[in-house]
Amino acid sequence: MLKRFSTRKDKYTDDTDVTPIDPENVPNHVAIIMDGNGRWAKQRGLPRIAGHREGMNVVRKIVRQASRLGLHTLTLYAFSTENWKRPKMEVDFLMKLPDRFLQSELPTLKEENVRVQVMGTLNEIPKHTVDAVQKAVEETKENDGMILNFALNYGSRFEMVEAIKSLYEDVDAGNVKVEDIDENSISDYLMTKDLPDPDLLVRTSGEVRLSNFMLWQLAYAELWFTDVLWPDFTEEHFLEAIRVYQRRTRRYGGV
Ligand code: FPP
């Protein structure tokens, strides 16, 4: 039996809803801000890293479920450009997680036809982390199932600044005309240039903000927030997010 967390409509976790998922209306791209690891650990008198370790185990389950539900892309916010402000020991641990995760999960990801990708500034992160991620990217690049996109040392404003710089260089070099720049051209300079925009954003732990995550790409996404802490997040919660998504009417500014 899942707990009821809040009566706020968007944060309501309903353990009684067994509405079947409509396979024709599964969000193409789900992005998740996996928040609450530290609080989960604190509640248990454990060090914060214990929450991150448990969070990694949840990643395993949700990746598998997302792939089986037929998502095109699942983006997970694993480390933000702001997370460097944390104690060194915690940062070091967070940097070990992709490595650990991929060491144990890569065979399963391959079996499930999942393609691993990464977005973020990789030249600032430890070599062992980059190597692990690049190995997974390389070894899964022919897979045509779900894209598992890790946001690692990612920040949306930085991404936009870099996009503007590259676009400016192309204008300067005569490759792009200013009058031809439109929304698609901006999207083409972002780290997500080959991905569809997210249809659904999930954020756990009761925080209701975007925290510099995919600000351009989330323009028309449905947002779903839950009080559940990421280490407590289950497949049932994920289904609940998708049910809520399926009940919403997307209007894209129309009527
Ligand atoms: C936010 O919780 C979470 C993070 C900064 C890290 C998220 C990482 C994982 C869930 C594991 C990643 C796994 C892989 C495979 C890369 P918080 O620490 O800010 O929680 P708090 O707000 O309760 O302190």
PDB file of C-alpha atoms and ligand atoms in Angstrom:
ATOM      1  CA  MET A   1       0.000   0.000   0.000  1.00  0.00           C
ATOM      2  CA  LEU A   2       1.495   3.332  -1.014  1.00  0.00           C
ATOM      3  CA  LYS A   3       1.247   6.341   1.241  1.00  0.00           C
ATOM      4  CA  ARG A   4      -0.931   9.293   0.400  1.00  0.00           C
ATOM      5  CA  PHE A   5       1.301  12.294   0.532  1.00  0.00           C
ATOM      6  CA  SER A   6      -0.651  15.429  -0.078  1.00  0.00           C
ATOM      7  CA  THR A   7      -4.036  16.601  -1.164  1.00  0.00           C
ATOM      8  CA  ARG A   8      -2.557  19.030  -3.700  1.00  0.00           C
ATOM      9  CA  LYS A   9      -3.797  17.810  -7.042  1.00  0.00           C
ATOM     10  CA  ASP A  10      -0.405  17.629  -8.717  1.00  0.00           C
ATOM     11  CA  LYS A  11       1.278  16.070  -5.711  1.00  0.00           C
ATOM     12  CA  TYR A  12      -1.401  13.507  -4.999  1.00  0.00           C
ATOM     13  CA  THR A  13      -0.189   9.969  -5.008  1.00  0.00           C
ATOM     14  CA  ASP A  14      -3.097   7.653  -5.535  1.00  0.00           C
ATOM     15  CA  ASP A  15      -2.537   4.032  -4.593  1.00  0.00           C
ATOM     16  CA  THR A  16      -6.038   3.070  -5.646  1.00  0.00           C
ATOM     17  CA  ASP A  17      -5.817   4.180  -9.279  1.00  0.00           C
ATOM     18  CA  VAL A  18      -5.395   1.152 -11.462  1.00  0.00           C
ATOM     19  CA  THR A  19      -6.462   2.806 -14.726  1.00  0.00           C
ATOM     20  CA  PRO A  20      -4.577   0.933 -17.434  1.00  0.00           C
ATOM     21  CA  ILE A  21      -1.860   2.881 -19.198  1.00  0.00           C
ATOM     22  CA  ASP A  22      -2.860   3.741 -22.762  1.00  0.00           C
ATOM     23  CA  PRO A  23       0.050   2.393 -24.803  1.00  0.00           C
ATOM     24  CA  GLU A  24      -0.810   4.838 -27.619  1.00  0.00           C
ATOM     25  CA  ASN A  25      -0.334   7.851 -25.369  1.00  0.00           C
ATOM     26  CA  VAL A  26       2.844   7.093 -23.476  1.00  0.00           C
ATOM     27  CA  PRO A  27       4.999  10.240 -23.279  1.00  0.00           C
ATOM     28  CA  ASN A  28       7.721  10.134 -25.880  1.00  0.00           C
ATOM     29  CA  HIS A  29      10.280  11.757 -23.622  1.00  0.00           C
ATOM     30  CA  VAL A  30      10.199  11.839 -19.817  1.00  0.00           C
ATOM     31  CA  ALA A  31      12.735  13.929 -17.900  1.00  0.00           C
ATOM     32  CA  ILE A  32      13.236  13.325 -14.187  1.00  0.00           C
ATOM     33  CA  ILE A  33      14.759  15.487 -11.456  1.00  0.00           C
ATOM     34  CA  MET A  34      15.631  12.790  -8.947  1.00  0.00           C
ATOM     35  CA  ASP A  35      15.486  14.767  -5.715  1.00  0.00           C
ATOM     36  CA  GLY A  36      15.386  13.871  -2.035  1.00  0.00           C
ATOM     37  CA  ASN A  37      18.258  11.431  -1.624  1.00  0.00           C
ATOM     38  CA  GLY A  38      19.821  13.481   1.169  1.00  0.00           C
ATOM     39  CA  ARG A  39      16.574  13.794   3.121  1.00  0.00           C
ATOM     40  CA  TRP A  40      15.861  10.095   2.717  1.00  0.00           C
ATOM     41  CA  ALA A  41      19.225   9.307   4.280  1.00  0.00           C
ATOM     42  CA  LYS A  42      18.807  11.891   7.033  1.00  0.00           C
ATOM     43  CA  GLN A  43      15.436  10.430   8.010  1.00  0.00           C
ATOM     44  CA  ARG A  44      17.234   7.148   8.628  1.00  0.00           C
ATOM     45  CA  GLY A  45      20.246   8.625  10.412  1.00  0.00           C
ATOM     46  CA  LEU A  46      22.451   7.641   7.462  1.00  0.00           C
ATOM     47  CA  PRO A  47      25.078   9.673   5.599  1.00  0.00           C
ATOM     48  CA  ARG A  48      23.801  11.499   2.500  1.00  0.00           C
ATOM     49  CA  ILE A  49      25.702   9.154   0.216  1.00  0.00           C
ATOM     50  CA  ALA A  50      23.520   6.276   1.414  1.00  0.00           C
ATOM     51  CA  GLY A  51      20.602   8.148  -0.149  1.00  0.00           C
ATOM     52  CA  HIS A  52      22.452   8.485  -3.438  1.00  0.00           C
ATOM     53  CA  ARG A  53      23.295   4.774  -3.402  1.00  0.00           C
ATOM     54  CA  GLU A  54      19.656   3.891  -2.883  1.00  0.00           C
ATOM     55  CA  GLY A  55      18.757   6.440  -5.570  1.00  0.00           C
ATOM     56  CA  MET A  56      20.941   4.564  -7.992  1.00  0.00           C
ATOM     57  CA  ASN A  57      19.001   1.375  -7.314  1.00  0.00           C
ATOM     58  CA  VAL A  58      15.803   3.212  -8.145  1.00  0.00           C
ATOM     59  CA  VAL A  59      17.393   4.356 -11.416  1.00  0.00           C
ATOM     60  CA  ARG A  60      17.859   0.685 -12.351  1.00  0.00           C
ATOM     61  CA  LYS A  61      14.172  -0.082 -11.863  1.00  0.00           C
ATOM     62  CA  ILE A  62      12.814   3.018 -13.554  1.00  0.00           C
ATOM     63  CA  VAL A  63      15.096   2.678 -16.580  1.00  0.00           C
ATOM     64  CA  ARG A  64      13.922  -0.866 -17.130  1.00  0.00           C
ATOM     65  CA  GLN A  65      10.289   0.100 -16.697  1.00  0.00           C
ATOM     66  CA  ALA A  66      10.590   3.123 -18.997  1.00  0.00           C
ATOM     67  CA  SER A  67      12.154   0.986 -21.682  1.00  0.00           C
ATOM     68  CA  ARG A  68       9.390  -1.608 -21.394  1.00  0.00           C
ATOM     69  CA  LEU A  69       6.708   1.080 -21.545  1.00  0.00           C
ATOM     70  CA  GLY A  70       8.165   2.096 -24.892  1.00  0.00           C
ATOM     71  CA  LEU A  71       9.471   5.593 -24.123  1.00  0.00           C
ATOM     72  CA  HIS A  72      11.620   7.104 -26.831  1.00  0.00           C
ATOM     73  CA  THR A  73      13.839   8.945 -24.321  1.00  0.00           C
ATOM     74  CA  LEU A  74      14.323   9.007 -20.576  1.00  0.00           C
ATOM     75  CA  THR A  75      16.485  11.878 -19.318  1.00  0.00           C
ATOM     76  CA  LEU A  76      17.803  11.705 -15.761  1.00  0.00           C
ATOM     77  CA  TYR A  77      19.329  14.693 -13.974  1.00  0.00           C
ATOM     78  CA  ALA A  78      22.283  12.964 -12.315  1.00  0.00           C
ATOM     79  CA  PHE A  79      24.520  15.966 -11.549  1.00  0.00           C
ATOM     80  CA  SER A  80      23.932  19.663 -12.066  1.00  0.00           C
ATOM     81  CA  THR A  81      26.497  22.393 -12.630  1.00  0.00           C
ATOM     82  CA  GLU A  82      25.455  23.666  -9.181  1.00  0.00           C
ATOM     83  CA  ASN A  83      26.137  20.326  -7.439  1.00  0.00           C
ATOM     84  CA  TRP A  84      29.880  21.134  -7.266  1.00  0.00           C
ATOM     85  CA  LYS A  85      29.011  23.299  -4.235  1.00  0.00           C
ATOM     86  CA  ARG A  86      28.450  20.128  -2.182  1.00  0.00           C
ATOM     87  CA  PRO A  87      31.122  18.673   0.151  1.00  0.00           C
ATOM     88  CA  LYS A  88      33.965  17.092  -1.809  1.00  0.00           C
ATOM     89  CA  MET A  89      33.257  13.655  -0.373  1.00  0.00           C
ATOM     90  CA  GLU A  90      29.669  13.783  -1.659  1.00  0.00           C
ATOM     91  CA  VAL A  91      30.740  15.076  -5.088  1.00  0.00           C
ATOM     92  CA  ASP A  92      33.329  12.297  -5.336  1.00  0.00           C
ATOM     93  CA  PHE A  93      30.669   9.743  -4.496  1.00  0.00           C
ATOM     94  CA  LEU A  94      28.208  11.164  -7.017  1.00  0.00           C
ATOM     95  CA  MET A  95      30.928  10.983  -9.665  1.00  0.00           C
ATOM     96  CA  LYS A  96      31.402   7.283  -8.918  1.00  0.00           C
ATOM     97  CA  LEU A  97      27.751   6.459  -9.480  1.00  0.00           C
ATOM     98  CA  PRO A  98      27.609   6.487 -13.285  1.00  0.00           C
ATOM     99  CA  ASP A  99      30.638   4.206 -13.267  1.00  0.00           C
ATOM    100  CA  ARG A 100      29.088   1.814 -10.729  1.00  0.00           C
ATOM    101  CA  PHE A 101      25.717   1.891 -12.369  1.00  0.00           C
ATOM    102  CA  LEU A 102      27.072   1.167 -15.822  1.00  0.00           C
ATOM    103  CA  GLN A 103      29.428  -1.551 -14.610  1.00  0.00           C
ATOM    104  CA  SER A 104      26.510  -3.548 -13.328  1.00  0.00           C
ATOM    105  CA  GLU A 105      23.773  -2.414 -15.735  1.00  0.00           C
ATOM    106  CA  LEU A 106      25.463  -2.175 -19.112  1.00  0.00           C
ATOM    107  CA  PRO A 107      24.788  -5.828 -20.039  1.00  0.00           C
ATOM    108  CA  THR A 108      21.101  -5.392 -19.163  1.00  0.00           C
ATOM    109  CA  LEU A 109      20.901  -2.100 -21.049  1.00  0.00           C
ATOM    110  CA  LYS A 110      22.339  -3.833 -24.092  1.00  0.00           C
ATOM    111  CA  GLU A 111      19.884  -6.700 -23.740  1.00  0.00           C
ATOM    112  CA  GLU A 112      17.035  -4.203 -23.498  1.00  0.00           C
ATOM    113  CA  ASN A 113      18.269  -2.429 -26.663  1.00  0.00           C
ATOM    114  CA  VAL A 114      18.750   0.811 -24.684  1.00  0.00           C
ATOM    115  CA  ARG A 115      21.025   3.463 -26.122  1.00  0.00           C
ATOM    116  CA  VAL A 116      23.003   5.468 -23.544  1.00  0.00           C
ATOM    117  CA  GLN A 117      23.693   9.143 -24.162  1.00  0.00           C
ATOM    118  CA  VAL A 118      24.988  11.956 -22.022  1.00  0.00           C
ATOM    119  CA  MET A 119      24.571  15.709 -22.002  1.00  0.00           C
ATOM    120  CA  GLY A 120      26.668  18.117 -19.966  1.00  0.00           C
ATOM    121  CA  THR A 121      30.181  19.497 -19.776  1.00  0.00           C
ATOM    122  CA  LEU A 122      32.251  16.363 -19.593  1.00  0.00           C
ATOM    123  CA  ASN A 123      35.677  17.991 -19.587  1.00  0.00           C
ATOM    124  CA  GLU A 124      35.149  19.109 -15.976  1.00  0.00           C
ATOM    125  CA  ILE A 125      34.357  15.699 -14.553  1.00  0.00           C
ATOM    126  CA  PRO A 126      36.783  12.949 -13.466  1.00  0.00           C
ATOM    127  CA  LYS A 127      38.287  10.775 -16.166  1.00  0.00           C
ATOM    128  CA  HIS A 128      36.946   7.538 -14.654  1.00  0.00           C
ATOM    129  CA  THR A 129      33.403   8.929 -14.921  1.00  0.00           C
ATOM    130  CA  VAL A 130      33.859  10.112 -18.499  1.00  0.00           C
ATOM    131  CA  ASP A 131      35.465   6.801 -19.495  1.00  0.00           C
ATOM    132  CA  ALA A 132      32.599   4.767 -18.041  1.00  0.00           C
ATOM    133  CA  VAL A 133      29.972   6.887 -19.726  1.00  0.00           C
ATOM    134  CA  GLN A 134      31.758   7.013 -23.061  1.00  0.00           C
ATOM    135  CA  LYS A 135      32.207   3.245 -23.040  1.00  0.00           C
ATOM    136  CA  ALA A 136      28.474   2.830 -22.536  1.00  0.00           C
ATOM    137  CA  VAL A 137      27.681   5.421 -25.224  1.00  0.00           C
ATOM    138  CA  GLU A 138      30.009   3.661 -27.653  1.00  0.00           C
ATOM    139  CA  GLU A 139      28.816   0.126 -26.876  1.00  0.00           C
ATOM    140  CA  THR A 140      25.138   1.003 -27.188  1.00  0.00           C
ATOM    141  CA  LYS A 141      25.290   3.403 -30.124  1.00  0.00           C
ATOM    142  CA  GLU A 142      23.717   0.912 -32.551  1.00  0.00           C
ATOM    143  CA  ASN A 143      20.770   0.214 -30.241  1.00  0.00           C
ATOM    144  CA  ASP A 144      17.501   1.598 -31.487  1.00  0.00           C
ATOM    145  CA  GLY A 145      15.372   1.161 -28.381  1.00  0.00           C
ATOM    146  CA  MET A 146      14.935   3.747 -25.643  1.00  0.00           C
ATOM    147  CA  ILE A 147      17.528   6.502 -25.293  1.00  0.00           C
ATOM    148  CA  LEU A 148      18.759   6.792 -21.720  1.00  0.00           C
ATOM    149  CA  ASN A 149      20.094  10.327 -21.541  1.00  0.00           C
ATOM    150  CA  PHE A 150      22.131  11.229 -18.447  1.00  0.00           C
ATOM    151  CA  ALA A 151      22.386  14.918 -17.623  1.00  0.00           C
ATOM    152  CA  LEU A 152      25.808  15.051 -16.027  1.00  0.00           C
ATOM    153  CA  ASN A 153      27.380  18.346 -15.035  1.00  0.00           C
ATOM    154  CA  TYR A 154      24.481  19.901 -16.902  1.00  0.00           C
ATOM    155  CA  GLY A 155      22.994  23.358 -16.491  1.00  0.00           C
ATOM    156  CA  SER A 156      20.428  24.815 -18.824  1.00  0.00           C
ATOM    157  CA  ARG A 157      21.621  28.428 -18.792  1.00  0.00           C
ATOM    158  CA  PHE A 158      25.179  27.348 -19.521  1.00  0.00           C
ATOM    159  CA  GLU A 159      23.857  25.195 -22.356  1.00  0.00           C
ATOM    160  CA  MET A 160      22.051  28.226 -23.793  1.00  0.00           C
ATOM    161  CA  VAL A 161      25.126  30.458 -23.486  1.00  0.00           C
ATOM    162  CA  GLU A 162      27.176  27.865 -25.374  1.00  0.00           C
ATOM    163  CA  ALA A 163      24.458  27.549 -28.002  1.00  0.00           C
ATOM    164  CA  ILE A 164      24.362  31.313 -28.530  1.00  0.00           C
ATOM    165  CA  LYS A 165      28.155  31.426 -28.860  1.00  0.00           C
ATOM    166  CA  SER A 166      28.177  28.639 -31.465  1.00  0.00           C
ATOM    167  CA  LEU A 167      25.337  30.206 -33.377  1.00  0.00           C
ATOM    168  CA  TYR A 168      27.118  33.563 -33.316  1.00  0.00           C
ATOM    169  CA  GLU A 169      30.278  31.916 -34.674  1.00  0.00           C
ATOM    170  CA  ASP A 170      28.283  30.370 -37.494  1.00  0.00           C
ATOM    171  CA  VAL A 171      26.700  33.716 -38.315  1.00  0.00           C
ATOM    172  CA  ASP A 172      30.133  35.341 -38.213  1.00  0.00           C
ATOM    173  CA  ALA A 173      31.537  32.690 -40.540  1.00  0.00           C
ATOM    174  CA  GLY A 174      28.663  33.205 -42.947  1.00  0.00           C
ATOM    175  CA  ASN A 175      27.190  29.724 -42.424  1.00  0.00           C
ATOM    176  CA  VAL A 176      23.906  31.038 -40.990  1.00  0.00           C
ATOM    177  CA  LYS A 177      21.959  34.192 -41.879  1.00  0.00           C
ATOM    178  CA  VAL A 178      20.493  36.131 -38.948  1.00  0.00           C
ATOM    179  CA  GLU A 179      17.124  36.375 -40.722  1.00  0.00           C
ATOM    180  CA  ASP A 180      16.991  32.568 -40.997  1.00  0.00           C
ATOM    181  CA  ILE A 181      17.315  31.980 -37.246  1.00  0.00           C
ATOM    182  CA  ASP A 182      14.146  30.476 -35.795  1.00  0.00           C
ATOM    183  CA  GLU A 183      13.171  28.256 -32.844  1.00  0.00           C
ATOM    184  CA  ASN A 184      14.399  25.146 -34.617  1.00  0.00           C
ATOM    185  CA  SER A 185      17.795  26.666 -35.213  1.00  0.00           C
ATOM    186  CA  ILE A 186      18.165  27.406 -31.496  1.00  0.00           C
ATOM    187  CA  SER A 187      17.158  23.803 -30.660  1.00  0.00           C
ATOM    188  CA  ASP A 188      19.802  22.599 -33.102  1.00  0.00           C
ATOM    189  CA  TYR A 189      22.561  24.222 -31.050  1.00  0.00           C
ATOM    190  CA  LEU A 190      21.476  22.697 -27.733  1.00  0.00           C
ATOM    191  CA  MET A 191      22.872  19.485 -26.236  1.00  0.00           C
ATOM    192  CA  THR A 192      19.531  17.845 -26.970  1.00  0.00           C
ATOM    193  CA  LYS A 193      19.633  18.627 -30.684  1.00  0.00           C
ATOM    194  CA  ASP A 194      18.881  15.036 -31.681  1.00  0.00           C
ATOM    195  CA  LEU A 195      16.204  14.443 -29.041  1.00  0.00           C
ATOM    196  CA  PRO A 196      12.516  15.293 -28.934  1.00  0.00           C
ATOM    197  CA  ASP A 197      11.534  17.830 -26.255  1.00  0.00           C
ATOM    198  CA  PRO A 198      10.311  16.228 -23.021  1.00  0.00           C
ATOM    199  CA  ASP A 199       6.557  15.673 -22.842  1.00  0.00           C
ATOM    200  CA  LEU A 200       6.592  15.082 -19.116  1.00  0.00           C
ATOM    201  CA  LEU A 201       8.816  16.357 -16.320  1.00  0.00           C
ATOM    202  CA  VAL A 202       8.798  14.493 -13.017  1.00  0.00           C
ATOM    203  CA  ARG A 203      10.368  15.959  -9.896  1.00  0.00           C
ATOM    204  CA  THR A 204      10.406  14.074  -6.623  1.00  0.00           C
ATOM    205  CA  SER A 205      10.741  15.218  -2.999  1.00  0.00           C
ATOM    206  CA  GLY A 206       8.157  17.997  -2.902  1.00  0.00           C
ATOM    207  CA  GLU A 207      10.334  20.715  -4.453  1.00  0.00           C
ATOM    208  CA  VAL A 208       8.374  22.568  -7.097  1.00  0.00           C
ATOM    209  CA  ARG A 209      10.979  24.213  -9.290  1.00  0.00           C
ATOM    210  CA  LEU A 210      13.020  23.516 -12.406  1.00  0.00           C
ATOM    211  CA  SER A 211      16.495  24.173 -10.958  1.00  0.00           C
ATOM    212  CA  ASN A 212      18.113  25.166 -14.257  1.00  0.00           C
ATOM    213  CA  PHE A 213      17.008  21.948 -15.982  1.00  0.00           C
ATOM    214  CA  MET A 214      16.115  21.906 -19.694  1.00  0.00           C
ATOM    215  CA  LEU A 215      14.500  25.352 -19.555  1.00  0.00           C
ATOM    216  CA  TRP A 216      14.157  25.686 -23.332  1.00  0.00           C
ATOM    217  CA  GLN A 217      13.153  22.082 -23.943  1.00  0.00           C
ATOM    218  CA  LEU A 218      10.459  22.001 -21.224  1.00  0.00           C
ATOM    219  CA  ALA A 219       8.505  24.912 -22.735  1.00  0.00           C
ATOM    220  CA  TYR A 220       5.422  22.745 -23.425  1.00  0.00           C
ATOM    221  CA  ALA A 221       6.050  19.803 -21.110  1.00  0.00           C
ATOM    222  CA  GLU A 222       3.513  18.624 -18.574  1.00  0.00           C
ATOM    223  CA  LEU A 223       4.945  18.963 -15.071  1.00  0.00           C
ATOM    224  CA  TRP A 224       4.299  16.432 -12.311  1.00  0.00           C
ATOM    225  CA  PHE A 225       5.601  16.861  -8.798  1.00  0.00           C
ATOM    226  CA  THR A 226       5.421  14.339  -6.004  1.00  0.00           C
ATOM    227  CA  ASP A 227       6.379  14.489  -2.345  1.00  0.00           C
ATOM    228  CA  VAL A 228       7.902  11.016  -2.606  1.00  0.00           C
ATOM    229  CA  LEU A 229      11.670  11.087  -2.070  1.00  0.00           C
ATOM    230  CA  TRP A 230      13.632   9.628  -4.976  1.00  0.00           C
ATOM    231  CA  PRO A 231      14.912   6.564  -3.062  1.00  0.00           C
ATOM    232  CA  ASP A 232      11.274   5.714  -2.239  1.00  0.00           C
ATOM    233  CA  PHE A 233      10.110   6.202  -5.829  1.00  0.00           C
ATOM    234  CA  THR A 234       8.681   3.007  -7.297  1.00  0.00           C
ATOM    235  CA  GLU A 235       7.389   1.710 -10.604  1.00  0.00           C
ATOM    236  CA  GLU A 236       3.878   2.416  -9.270  1.00  0.00           C
ATOM    237  CA  HIS A 237       4.750   6.082  -8.782  1.00  0.00           C
ATOM    238  CA  PHE A 238       6.075   6.207 -12.327  1.00  0.00           C
ATOM    239  CA  LEU A 239       2.827   4.729 -13.622  1.00  0.00           C
ATOM    240  CA  GLU A 240       0.938   7.329 -11.592  1.00  0.00           C
ATOM    241  CA  ALA A 241       2.923  10.102 -13.300  1.00  0.00           C
ATOM    242  CA  ILE A 242       2.072   8.624 -16.677  1.00  0.00           C
ATOM    243  CA  ARG A 243      -1.618   8.271 -15.779  1.00  0.00           C
ATOM    244  CA  VAL A 244      -1.719  11.936 -14.759  1.00  0.00           C
ATOM    245  CA  TYR A 245      -0.029  12.807 -18.051  1.00  0.00           C
ATOM    246  CA  GLN A 246      -2.566  10.770 -19.984  1.00  0.00           C
ATOM    247  CA  ARG A 247      -5.449  12.597 -18.309  1.00  0.00           C
ATOM    248  CA  ARG A 248      -4.125  16.022 -19.228  1.00  0.00           C
ATOM    249  CA  THR A 249      -5.100  17.849 -22.396  1.00  0.00           C
ATOM    250  CA  ARG A 250      -2.137  19.390 -24.126  1.00  0.00           C
ATOM    251  CA  ARG A 251      -3.092  22.566 -25.921  1.00  0.00           C
ATOM    252  CA  TYR A 252       0.258  24.134 -26.812  1.00  0.00           C
ATOM    253  CA  GLY A 253      -1.276  27.555 -26.329  1.00  0.00           C
ATOM    254  CA  GLY A 254      -4.351  26.732 -28.444  1.00  0.00           C
ATOM    255  CA  VAL A 255      -7.886  26.051 -27.211  1.00  0.00           C
TER     256      VAL A 255
HETATM  257  C1  FPP B   1      19.311  15.251  -5.472  1.00  0.00           C
HETATM  258  O1  FPP B   1      19.014  14.817  -4.171  1.00  0.00           O
HETATM  259  C2  FPP B   1      20.014  14.207  -6.158  1.00  0.00           C
HETATM  260  C3  FPP B   1      21.236  14.322  -6.728  1.00  0.00           C
HETATM  261  C4  FPP B   1      22.016  15.568  -6.734  1.00  0.00           C
HETATM  262  C5  FPP B   1      21.878  13.183  -7.348  1.00  0.00           C
HETATM  263  C6  FPP B   1      20.962  12.291  -8.091  1.00  0.00           C
HETATM  264  C7  FPP B   1      21.651  11.032  -8.356  1.00  0.00           C
HETATM  265  C8  FPP B   1      21.084   9.830  -8.238  1.00  0.00           C
HETATM  266  C9  FPP B   1      19.676   9.612  -7.915  1.00  0.00           C
HETATM  267  C10 FPP B   1      21.841   8.615  -8.535  1.00  0.00           C
HETATM  268  C11 FPP B   1      22.308   8.716  -9.946  1.00  0.00           C
HETATM  269  C12 FPP B   1      22.539   7.457 -10.503  1.00  0.00           C
HETATM  270  C13 FPP B   1      23.204   7.271 -11.644  1.00  0.00           C
HETATM  271  C14 FPP B   1      23.121   5.974 -12.256  1.00  0.00           C
HETATM  272  C15 FPP B   1      24.012   8.319 -12.300  1.00  0.00           C
HETATM  273  P1  FPP B   1      19.581  15.644  -2.955  1.00  0.00           P
HETATM  274  O2  FPP B   1      20.866  15.065  -2.561  1.00  0.00           O
HETATM  275  O3  FPP B   1      19.650  17.105  -3.330  1.00  0.00           O
HETATM  276  O4  FPP B   1      18.506  15.413  -1.872  1.00  0.00           O
HETATM  277  P2  FPP B   1      18.076  16.427  -0.722  1.00  0.00           P
HETATM  278  O5  FPP B   1      17.421  17.598  -1.423  1.00  0.00           O
HETATM  279  O6  FPP B   1      17.125  15.633   0.085  1.00  0.00           O
HETATM  280  O7  FPP B   1      19.307  16.824   0.014  1.00  0.00           O
END
